[in-house]
Coordinates of C-alpha atoms in Angstrom, one line a residue:
M144 CA -5.7 -6.5 29.6
A145 CA -4.5 -9.8 31.2
P146 CA -0.8 -10.6 30.9
L147 CA 0.2 -12.9 28.1
C148 CA 0.9 -16.6 28.8
R149 CA 4.6 -17.2 28.5
W150 CA 4.7 -20.9 27.5
R151 CA 6.8 -21.8 24.5
Y152 CA 6.0 -23.5 21.2
K153 CA 8.1 -24.5 18.2
M154 CA 7.6 -23.2 14.7
N155 CA 8.7 -25.5 11.9
D156 CA 10.5 -27.7 14.5
Q157 CA 13.3 -25.1 14.6
T158 CA 12.4 -21.7 16.0
E159 CA 11.2 -21.6 19.6
Q160 CA 9.0 -18.7 20.4
T161 CA 7.0 -17.4 23.4
M162 CA 3.4 -16.4 23.3
D163 CA 4.6 -12.8 23.6
D164 CA 6.4 -13.1 20.3
L165 CA 3.4 -14.1 18.1
W166 CA 3.4 -10.6 16.6
R167 CA 6.8 -11.4 15.0
L168 CA 5.4 -14.2 12.9
S169 CA 4.3 -13.9 9.3
A170 CA 0.6 -14.0 8.7
T171 CA 1.0 -17.4 7.0
E172 CA 2.8 -18.9 9.9
L173 CA 0.4 -17.5 12.5
A174 CA -2.8 -18.6 10.6
A175 CA -1.4 -22.2 10.4
L176 CA -0.7 -22.2 14.2
I177 CA -4.2 -21.0 14.9
R178 CA -6.0 -23.4 12.5
S179 CA -4.0 -26.3 14.0
K180 CA -5.0 -25.1 17.6
K181 CA -1.4 -24.7 18.7
V182 CA -2.2 -21.2 19.7
S183 CA -5.6 -19.4 19.8
A184 CA -6.8 -16.3 17.9
K185 CA -7.2 -14.7 21.3
D186 CA -3.5 -15.3 22.1
A187 CA -2.6 -13.7 18.8
A188 CA -4.9 -10.7 19.4
S189 CA -3.5 -10.2 22.9
A190 CA 0.0 -10.3 21.6
A191 CA -0.9 -7.8 18.9
L192 CA -2.6 -5.4 21.3
A193 CA 0.4 -5.6 23.7
R194 CA 2.7 -4.8 20.8
L195 CA 0.5 -1.9 19.8
D196 CA 0.5 -0.5 23.3
A197 CA 4.3 -0.9 23.5
V198 CA 5.3 0.9 20.3
N199 CA 2.5 2.9 18.8
P200 CA 2.9 5.8 21.2
S201 CA 6.3 6.5 19.5
I202 CA 5.2 6.3 15.9
N203 CA 1.4 7.1 15.9
A204 CA 0.6 4.6 13.2
V205 CA -2.7 3.4 14.6
V206 CA -5.1 6.2 15.4
D207 CA -8.2 4.3 16.5
H208 CA -8.6 0.9 18.0
R209 CA -10.9 -0.9 20.5
P210 CA -9.3 -3.7 22.4
E211 CA -12.5 -5.2 23.6
D212 CA -13.8 -5.5 20.0
V213 CA -10.5 -7.0 18.9
L214 CA -10.7 -9.7 21.5
A215 CA -14.3 -10.3 20.7
Q216 CA -13.4 -10.9 17.0
A217 CA -10.7 -13.3 18.1
A218 CA -13.0 -15.2 20.4
A219 CA -15.5 -15.7 17.5
I220 CA -12.7 -17.2 15.4
D221 CA -11.7 -19.5 18.3
A222 CA -15.3 -20.6 18.6
E223 CA -15.5 -21.5 15.0
I224 CA -12.4 -23.5 15.2
A225 CA -13.6 -25.3 18.3
R226 CA -16.8 -26.3 16.4
N227 CA -14.5 -27.6 13.6
E228 CA -16.0 -25.1 11.2
A229 CA -14.0 -23.9 8.2
V230 CA -12.1 -20.7 8.8
G231 CA -10.4 -18.6 6.1
P232 CA -6.8 -18.4 5.1
L233 CA -6.3 -15.4 7.5
A234 CA -7.8 -17.2 10.5
G235 CA -7.1 -15.1 13.6
V236 CA -4.5 -12.9 11.9
P237 CA -4.5 -9.3 13.2
V238 CA -4.6 -6.8 10.3
T239 CA -5.0 -3.0 10.2
I240 CA -7.3 -0.8 8.1
K241 CA -6.5 2.7 6.7
V242 CA -8.8 5.4 8.0
N243 CA -10.0 6.3 4.5
I244 CA -12.3 3.3 4.0
D245 CA -15.5 2.4 5.9
Q246 CA -15.4 0.1 8.9
A247 CA -18.8 -0.1 10.6
G248 CA -18.9 2.0 13.8
F249 CA -15.7 3.9 13.1
A250 CA -15.2 7.3 11.6
T251 CA -14.0 7.4 8.0
T252 CA -11.8 10.5 8.6
N253 CA -9.4 10.3 5.7
G254 CA -7.2 12.4 7.9
L255 CA -9.8 15.2 8.2
K256 CA -11.3 17.1 11.1
L257 CA -14.2 17.7 8.8
Q258 CA -15.0 14.0 8.8
R259 CA -14.4 13.2 12.5
D260 CA -18.1 12.5 12.9
L261 CA -18.6 10.6 9.7
I262 CA -19.3 7.2 11.3
A263 CA -19.6 4.3 8.9
R264 CA -22.8 2.2 9.2
T265 CA -21.4 -0.6 7.0
N266 CA -18.1 -2.1 6.1
S267 CA -16.4 -1.4 2.8
P268 CA -16.0 -4.5 0.6
V269 CA -12.3 -4.8 1.6
V270 CA -13.2 -5.0 5.3
D271 CA -15.9 -7.5 4.7
N272 CA -13.6 -9.7 2.6
L273 CA -10.9 -9.7 5.2
R274 CA -13.4 -10.6 7.9
K275 CA -14.7 -13.4 5.7
A276 CA -11.1 -14.7 5.4
G277 CA -10.9 -14.9 9.2
A278 CA -8.8 -11.8 9.8
V279 CA -9.1 -9.8 13.1
I280 CA -9.3 -6.1 12.5
L281 CA -6.7 -4.7 15.0
G282 CA -7.0 -0.9 14.4
R283 CA -7.2 1.9 11.9
T284 CA -4.1 3.5 10.5
N285 CA -3.2 7.1 9.8
C286 CA -3.0 9.0 6.5
P287 CA -2.4 12.6 5.4
A288 CA -5.4 14.9 5.0
F289 CA -7.4 13.8 1.9
S290 CA -4.8 11.0 1.3
Y291 CA -3.0 13.6 -0.9
R292 CA 0.7 13.3 0.1
W293 CA 3.7 10.9 0.3
F294 CA 4.0 12.1 3.9
T295 CA 1.6 11.3 6.8
T296 CA 0.5 14.1 9.0
N297 CA -2.9 15.8 9.6
L298 CA -4.7 18.1 12.0
I299 CA -6.9 15.4 13.5
H300 CA -4.6 12.5 14.2
G301 CA -1.2 14.1 14.1
D302 CA 2.1 12.9 12.6
T303 CA 3.1 9.3 11.9
K304 CA 6.8 8.6 12.3
N305 CA 8.9 6.1 10.4
P306 CA 10.0 3.3 12.8
R307 CA 13.3 2.9 11.0
D308 CA 14.3 6.5 11.1
P309 CA 12.0 9.3 12.5
G310 CA 13.8 11.8 10.3
I311 CA 12.4 10.4 7.1
T312 CA 8.9 10.1 5.9
P313 CA 6.9 6.9 6.6
G314 CA 5.5 7.5 3.2
G315 CA 1.9 8.3 2.2
S316 CA -0.8 8.2 1.9
S317 CA -0.8 4.8 3.6
G318 CA 2.0 5.9 5.9
G319 CA 0.3 4.6 9.1
A320 CA -0.1 1.2 7.3
G321 CA 3.6 1.0 6.4
A322 CA 4.8 2.1 9.8
A323 CA 2.5 -0.3 11.6
V324 CA 3.5 -3.4 9.7
A325 CA 7.2 -2.6 9.9
A326 CA 6.9 -2.2 13.7
G327 CA 5.0 -5.4 14.2
I328 CA 1.6 -3.8 14.8
G329 CA -0.5 -6.3 12.8
H330 CA 0.8 -8.8 10.3
I331 CA -0.8 -7.3 7.2
A332 CA -1.9 -3.7 6.6
H333 CA -4.6 -2.4 4.2
G334 CA -3.6 0.6 2.1
T335 CA -5.0 2.5 -0.9
D336 CA -3.1 3.7 -4.0
I337 CA -3.9 6.3 -6.6
A338 CA -0.4 7.7 -7.1
G339 CA 1.9 5.5 -5.1
S340 CA 0.1 5.4 -1.7
I341 CA 0.8 1.7 -1.1
R342 CA 4.1 1.4 -2.9
Y343 CA 5.8 4.4 -1.4
P344 CA 5.0 3.7 2.3
A345 CA 6.3 0.1 1.7
Y346 CA 9.4 1.6 0.2
A347 CA 10.0 4.1 2.9
C348 CA 9.3 1.7 5.8
G349 CA 11.3 -1.3 4.4
V350 CA 8.4 -3.7 3.8
H351 CA 6.5 -4.9 0.7
G352 CA 3.4 -3.4 -0.8
L353 CA 1.2 -4.4 -3.8
R354 CA -1.0 -2.0 -5.8
P355 CA -3.4 -4.5 -7.6
T356 CA -4.9 -4.0 -11.0
V357 CA -8.0 -1.7 -11.1
G358 CA -11.0 -4.0 -10.7
R359 CA -9.2 -6.7 -8.7
V360 CA -10.2 -5.6 -5.2
P361 CA -13.8 -4.3 -4.8
A362 CA -14.2 -0.8 -3.5
F363 CA -17.1 1.3 -2.1
N364 CA -17.6 3.7 0.8
A365 CA -21.3 4.1 1.6
S366 CA -20.5 6.9 3.9
L367 CA -19.2 9.2 1.2
P368 CA -20.4 10.5 -2.2
E369 CA -19.7 8.4 -5.3
R370 CA -16.1 9.0 -6.5
P371 CA -15.4 10.9 -9.7
I372 CA -14.3 8.9 -12.8
G373 CA -10.6 9.4 -12.1
P374 CA -10.5 7.6 -8.8
Q375 CA -13.0 5.0 -10.1
I376 CA -10.5 3.9 -12.8
S377 CA -7.2 4.4 -11.0
A378 CA -7.6 4.1 -7.2
V379 CA -7.3 0.7 -5.6
S380 CA -7.0 -1.0 -2.2
G381 CA -4.2 -3.5 -1.6
P382 CA -1.9 -5.1 1.1
L383 CA 1.4 -4.2 2.8
A384 CA 3.2 -6.9 4.6
R385 CA 6.6 -8.2 5.7
T386 CA 6.8 -11.1 3.3
I387 CA 5.7 -11.7 -0.3
G388 CA 3.9 -14.8 0.9
D389 CA 1.7 -12.7 3.1
I390 CA 1.0 -10.3 0.2
R391 CA -0.2 -13.3 -1.7
I392 CA -2.7 -14.5 0.8
A393 CA -3.8 -10.9 1.6
L394 CA -4.5 -10.3 -2.1
A395 CA -6.6 -13.5 -2.3
A396 CA -8.6 -12.5 0.7
M397 CA -9.2 -8.9 -0.3
S398 CA -10.2 -9.6 -3.9
G399 CA -13.4 -11.5 -3.4
F400 CA -16.6 -10.6 -5.2
D401 CA -18.8 -7.7 -3.9
A402 CA -21.8 -6.5 -5.9
R403 CA -21.4 -3.0 -4.6
D404 CA -18.4 -2.4 -7.0
P405 CA -19.6 -2.3 -10.6
W406 CA -16.0 -2.4 -11.8
W407 CA -15.0 -5.6 -10.0
V408 CA -13.6 -8.2 -12.4
P409 CA -13.6 -12.0 -11.7
A410 CA -10.1 -12.4 -13.0
P411 CA -8.1 -15.5 -11.8
L412 CA -5.3 -14.9 -9.4
E413 CA -3.0 -17.0 -11.6
G414 CA -2.7 -16.3 -15.3
P415 CA -1.3 -18.2 -18.2
A416 CA 2.3 -19.3 -17.9
M417 CA 4.8 -16.7 -19.3
P418 CA 8.5 -16.8 -19.9
K419 CA 10.6 -15.7 -16.9
R420 CA 11.8 -12.6 -18.7
A421 CA 12.1 -9.1 -17.2
A422 CA 13.1 -5.7 -18.6
M423 CA 15.3 -3.7 -16.2
C424 CA 15.3 0.1 -16.5
L425 CA 17.4 2.3 -14.3
H426 CA 16.2 5.6 -15.8
P427 CA 12.6 5.0 -17.0
D428 CA 11.5 7.8 -19.3
G429 CA 14.7 9.8 -18.4
L430 CA 14.2 9.6 -14.6
E431 CA 17.2 11.1 -12.8
T432 CA 17.8 8.1 -10.5
V433 CA 20.3 8.5 -7.6
A434 CA 23.2 6.0 -7.3
E435 CA 21.8 4.1 -4.3
V436 CA 18.5 3.4 -6.1
K437 CA 20.3 2.4 -9.3
A438 CA 22.4 0.0 -7.3
A439 CA 19.3 -1.6 -5.7
V440 CA 17.7 -2.1 -9.1
V441 CA 20.8 -3.7 -10.5
D442 CA 21.1 -5.9 -7.5
A443 CA 17.5 -7.0 -7.9
G444 CA 18.2 -7.8 -11.5
K445 CA 21.1 -10.1 -10.4
R446 CA 18.8 -11.8 -7.9
L447 CA 16.3 -12.5 -10.7
E448 CA 19.0 -13.9 -12.9
R449 CA 20.2 -16.2 -10.1
A450 CA 16.6 -17.5 -9.8
G451 CA 16.5 -18.4 -13.5
W452 CA 15.0 -15.2 -15.0
I453 CA 16.3 -13.6 -18.2
V454 CA 16.9 -9.9 -17.4
E455 CA 17.5 -7.5 -20.2
E456 CA 18.5 -3.9 -19.5
I457 CA 16.6 -1.4 -21.5
E458 CA 17.2 2.3 -21.9
T459 CA 13.7 3.5 -21.4
T460 CA 10.1 2.4 -21.1
P461 CA 6.8 3.3 -22.7
P462 CA 5.7 6.9 -21.6
L463 CA 5.8 7.5 -17.9
R464 CA 6.1 11.3 -17.6
E465 CA 3.1 11.9 -19.8
A466 CA 1.1 9.3 -18.0
A467 CA 2.1 10.8 -14.6
E468 CA 1.0 14.3 -15.8
L469 CA -2.3 13.0 -17.1
Q470 CA -2.9 11.0 -13.9
T471 CA -2.3 14.1 -11.8
K472 CA -4.7 16.1 -13.9
L473 CA -7.4 13.4 -13.7
W474 CA -6.9 12.9 -9.9
L475 CA -6.7 16.6 -8.8
G476 CA -8.1 18.5 -11.8
D477 CA -11.6 17.0 -11.8
G478 CA -13.5 19.0 -9.2
Y479 CA -10.3 21.0 -8.4
Q480 CA -12.1 24.1 -7.0
A481 CA -14.3 22.0 -4.8
Q482 CA -11.3 20.1 -3.5
L483 CA -9.5 23.4 -2.8
D484 CA -12.5 24.9 -1.0
T485 CA -12.7 21.9 1.2
A486 CA -8.9 21.9 1.9
E487 CA -9.1 25.6 2.8
R488 CA -11.9 24.8 5.3
E489 CA -9.8 22.0 6.8
G490 CA -6.7 24.3 6.9
D491 CA -4.2 21.5 6.4
P492 CA -0.9 22.9 5.2
G493 CA 0.2 19.8 3.3
A494 CA -3.1 19.4 1.5
L495 CA -3.1 23.0 0.5
A496 CA 0.5 22.8 -0.7
C497 CA -0.4 19.8 -2.9
L498 CA -3.4 21.5 -4.5
R499 CA -1.9 24.9 -4.9
G500 CA 1.4 23.5 -6.1
N501 CA -0.3 21.6 -8.9
K502 CA -2.9 24.2 -9.9
A503 CA -1.1 25.3 -13.1
K504 CA -0.9 21.6 -14.2
V505 CA -4.5 20.6 -13.5
F506 CA -6.7 23.7 -13.7
P507 CA -9.0 24.5 -15.5
F508 CA -10.5 21.1 -16.1
D509 CA -13.5 20.9 -18.4
V510 CA -15.4 18.3 -20.4
D511 CA -13.0 18.7 -23.4
T512 CA -10.0 18.2 -21.1
L513 CA -11.6 15.0 -19.6
S514 CA -12.3 13.7 -23.1
K515 CA -8.8 14.2 -24.2
V516 CA -7.3 12.7 -21.1
L517 CA -9.4 9.6 -21.4
T518 CA -8.7 9.2 -25.1
R519 CA -5.0 9.5 -24.5
R520 CA -5.3 6.9 -21.7
A521 CA -6.4 4.3 -24.2
T522 CA -3.4 4.9 -26.4
L523 CA -0.8 4.8 -23.5
T524 CA -2.4 1.8 -22.0
R525 CA -2.2 0.0 -25.3
E526 CA 1.5 0.8 -25.6
W527 CA 2.2 -0.6 -22.1
L528 CA 0.2 -3.8 -22.7
T529 CA 2.1 -4.3 -25.9
F530 CA 5.4 -3.8 -24.0
F531 CA 4.4 -6.6 -21.6
E532 CA 3.9 -9.0 -24.5
T533 CA 7.7 -8.8 -24.9
Y534 CA 8.7 -8.4 -21.3
P535 CA 6.2 -10.0 -18.9
V536 CA 7.7 -8.0 -16.0
L537 CA 9.3 -4.6 -15.7
L538 CA 11.9 -3.9 -12.9
M539 CA 12.5 -0.3 -12.2
P540 CA 12.8 2.2 -9.3
V541 CA 10.0 3.0 -7.0
C542 CA 11.3 6.5 -6.7
A543 CA 14.3 8.4 -8.1
E544 CA 15.6 9.0 -4.6
L545 CA 15.9 7.3 -1.2
P546 CA 12.9 8.1 1.1
F547 CA 12.6 11.8 1.6
P548 CA 13.3 13.8 4.7
D549 CA 10.0 14.1 6.5
G550 CA 7.9 17.1 5.4
L551 CA 10.1 17.9 2.4
D552 CA 7.2 18.7 0.1
H553 CA 6.2 21.8 1.8
R554 CA 9.5 23.4 2.7
D555 CA 9.6 25.5 -0.5
D556 CA 8.7 25.4 -4.1
A557 CA 11.9 23.7 -5.2
S558 CA 11.4 20.9 -2.7
F559 CA 7.8 20.4 -3.8
A560 CA 8.9 20.1 -7.4
R561 CA 11.7 17.7 -6.4
V562 CA 9.3 15.4 -4.7
W563 CA 6.8 15.2 -7.6
Q564 CA 9.5 14.7 -10.2
A565 CA 11.1 11.8 -8.2
Q566 CA 7.7 10.1 -7.9
V567 CA 7.0 9.7 -11.6
P568 CA 7.3 5.9 -11.6
Q569 CA 4.6 5.7 -9.0
I570 CA 2.2 8.3 -10.3
A571 CA 2.2 7.0 -13.8
I572 CA 1.3 3.3 -13.3
P573 CA -2.3 4.0 -12.0
F574 CA -3.2 5.9 -15.1
M575 CA -3.0 2.7 -17.1
G576 CA -4.7 0.7 -14.3
L577 CA -1.7 -1.6 -14.0
P578 CA -0.5 -3.6 -10.9
G579 CA 2.8 -2.6 -9.2
L580 CA 4.7 -4.2 -6.4
T581 CA 7.3 -2.6 -4.1
V582 CA 9.9 -5.1 -2.9
S583 CA 12.1 -3.9 -0.1
T584 CA 15.7 -5.1 -0.7
G585 CA 18.0 -3.5 1.9
L586 CA 19.1 -0.5 3.9
V587 CA 21.4 2.4 3.1
G588 CA 22.6 3.1 6.7
R589 CA 19.2 2.9 8.3
V590 CA 17.2 4.2 5.4
P591 CA 15.3 1.6 3.4
V592 CA 15.7 1.0 -0.3
G593 CA 13.8 -1.2 -2.7
V594 CA 12.5 -1.8 -6.2
Q595 CA 9.2 -1.7 -8.2
L596 CA 7.9 -4.5 -10.3
V597 CA 5.1 -3.9 -12.9
S598 CA 3.2 -6.2 -15.2
G599 CA 0.1 -6.4 -17.3
R600 CA -3.4 -6.1 -16.1
Y601 CA -4.4 -8.8 -13.6
R602 CA -0.9 -10.3 -13.7
E603 CA -0.1 -9.6 -10.0
D604 CA 1.0 -13.3 -10.0
L605 CA 4.0 -12.4 -12.3
C606 CA 5.0 -9.5 -10.0
L607 CA 4.7 -11.7 -7.0
S608 CA 6.8 -14.5 -8.6
A609 CA 9.5 -12.1 -9.4
G610 CA 9.1 -10.5 -6.0
E611 CA 9.7 -13.8 -4.3
A612 CA 12.9 -14.3 -6.3
I613 CA 14.2 -10.8 -5.3
E614 CA 13.1 -11.3 -1.6
A615 CA 15.1 -14.5 -1.4
G616 CA 18.3 -12.4 -1.9
G617 CA 17.7 -10.6 1.4
V618 CA 15.4 -7.9 2.9
P619 CA 15.8 -5.5 5.8
P620 CA 15.1 -7.0 9.3
S621 CA 11.4 -6.8 10.1
P622 CA 9.5 -6.3 12.3
I623 CA 11.6 -3.8 14.2
D624 CA 11.5 -1.8 17.4
P625 CA 11.1 1.9 16.4
V626 CA 14.3 3.9 16.3
R627 CA 14.0 7.0 18.5

């Protein structure tokens, strides 16, 4: 690859940057520069590829990329701009895609040796929507086998390391996405979330991550069989980024209509005005929250108050533990034996630990069980939606603990149970199909900490508004050079 030009430009008439530094910018800033022809999409792509080459070997966040294709995408954007054609809000912005969704010409591995030859012929709706918005797809990011865990390792792509501290998990299942965006490999990362897989990597890597409402972002993988009902009504794609502003534009780009998803909803990105009122809960549904996490939640509440929000501390929330138990049953119980058989063929220790460790909770799973779970889902969702009529936003922990030591979940039975108990605030929210936003707020030593914001269906705008107020109070430095 040719060396980068080193001439300088000014951003906002204040910050002077070199072309080498384009990867440091927010997506919003970079797209503005490209649209105004101050830099080219090819410049941005070259900077992104150079950054990937420089830091990815130490963290293994991106597991598949093709530099020639990246530069070709960028050249196409530059050609459109040269013809004065309209380009999207992400014009020329390098983004990454998780390896569990289809991107034409690439393997949809989902972290599996068994799927190394599963080459997608078409793009998923998310990839198509990002391309329509002008994004340049930089590479594909790692996930645990089957996207089962809050840790990111597998037998095909290897381990992903947290760029802030290699001794802690980068999160999962979108661990490659979180690590990439924190280290400056791409400006926005795509992730998926069925039990915290966007929100937890954002938390662990010290960036922000949005789990949208079910139906907001269209989903479909033509390379794979149709998903069971549990994932259909609880799994979503969404963005991870270094600024809330970038989360906003990424959500808008990802959420365009696609006829291939029968559950897509044409909901507006901005809903009716609501009072700036938030409930703050330190121990949702009895969660045993550690002191450092409680302090982060309290601090976030003060930031909201300084921004004009009314924040009321509450003792508990509508049911979370029951919702988390039922979500686990719906996610892992439906087709449990088939999942276990496939995991045994793959031989991945983490995936087997996940399935075997949850067997007593989710198996057997029959038609009567499914009916009871879905019936109860309606009741719990109603309770939560009624709660949001009083408090438009809920502020609570992402996790009961700081990010876990890497690999904690398969050390022993006690460690496995500890991980799952701490993750209740993440596992529960998808059961009701609600949106949730992780906002990174600081560091404890070099370990990230943050908070979770939740609101009613299709009210990501309320989460983002509160998130911006919290972000204004300070976030960890980002992007960073990986710590060794």
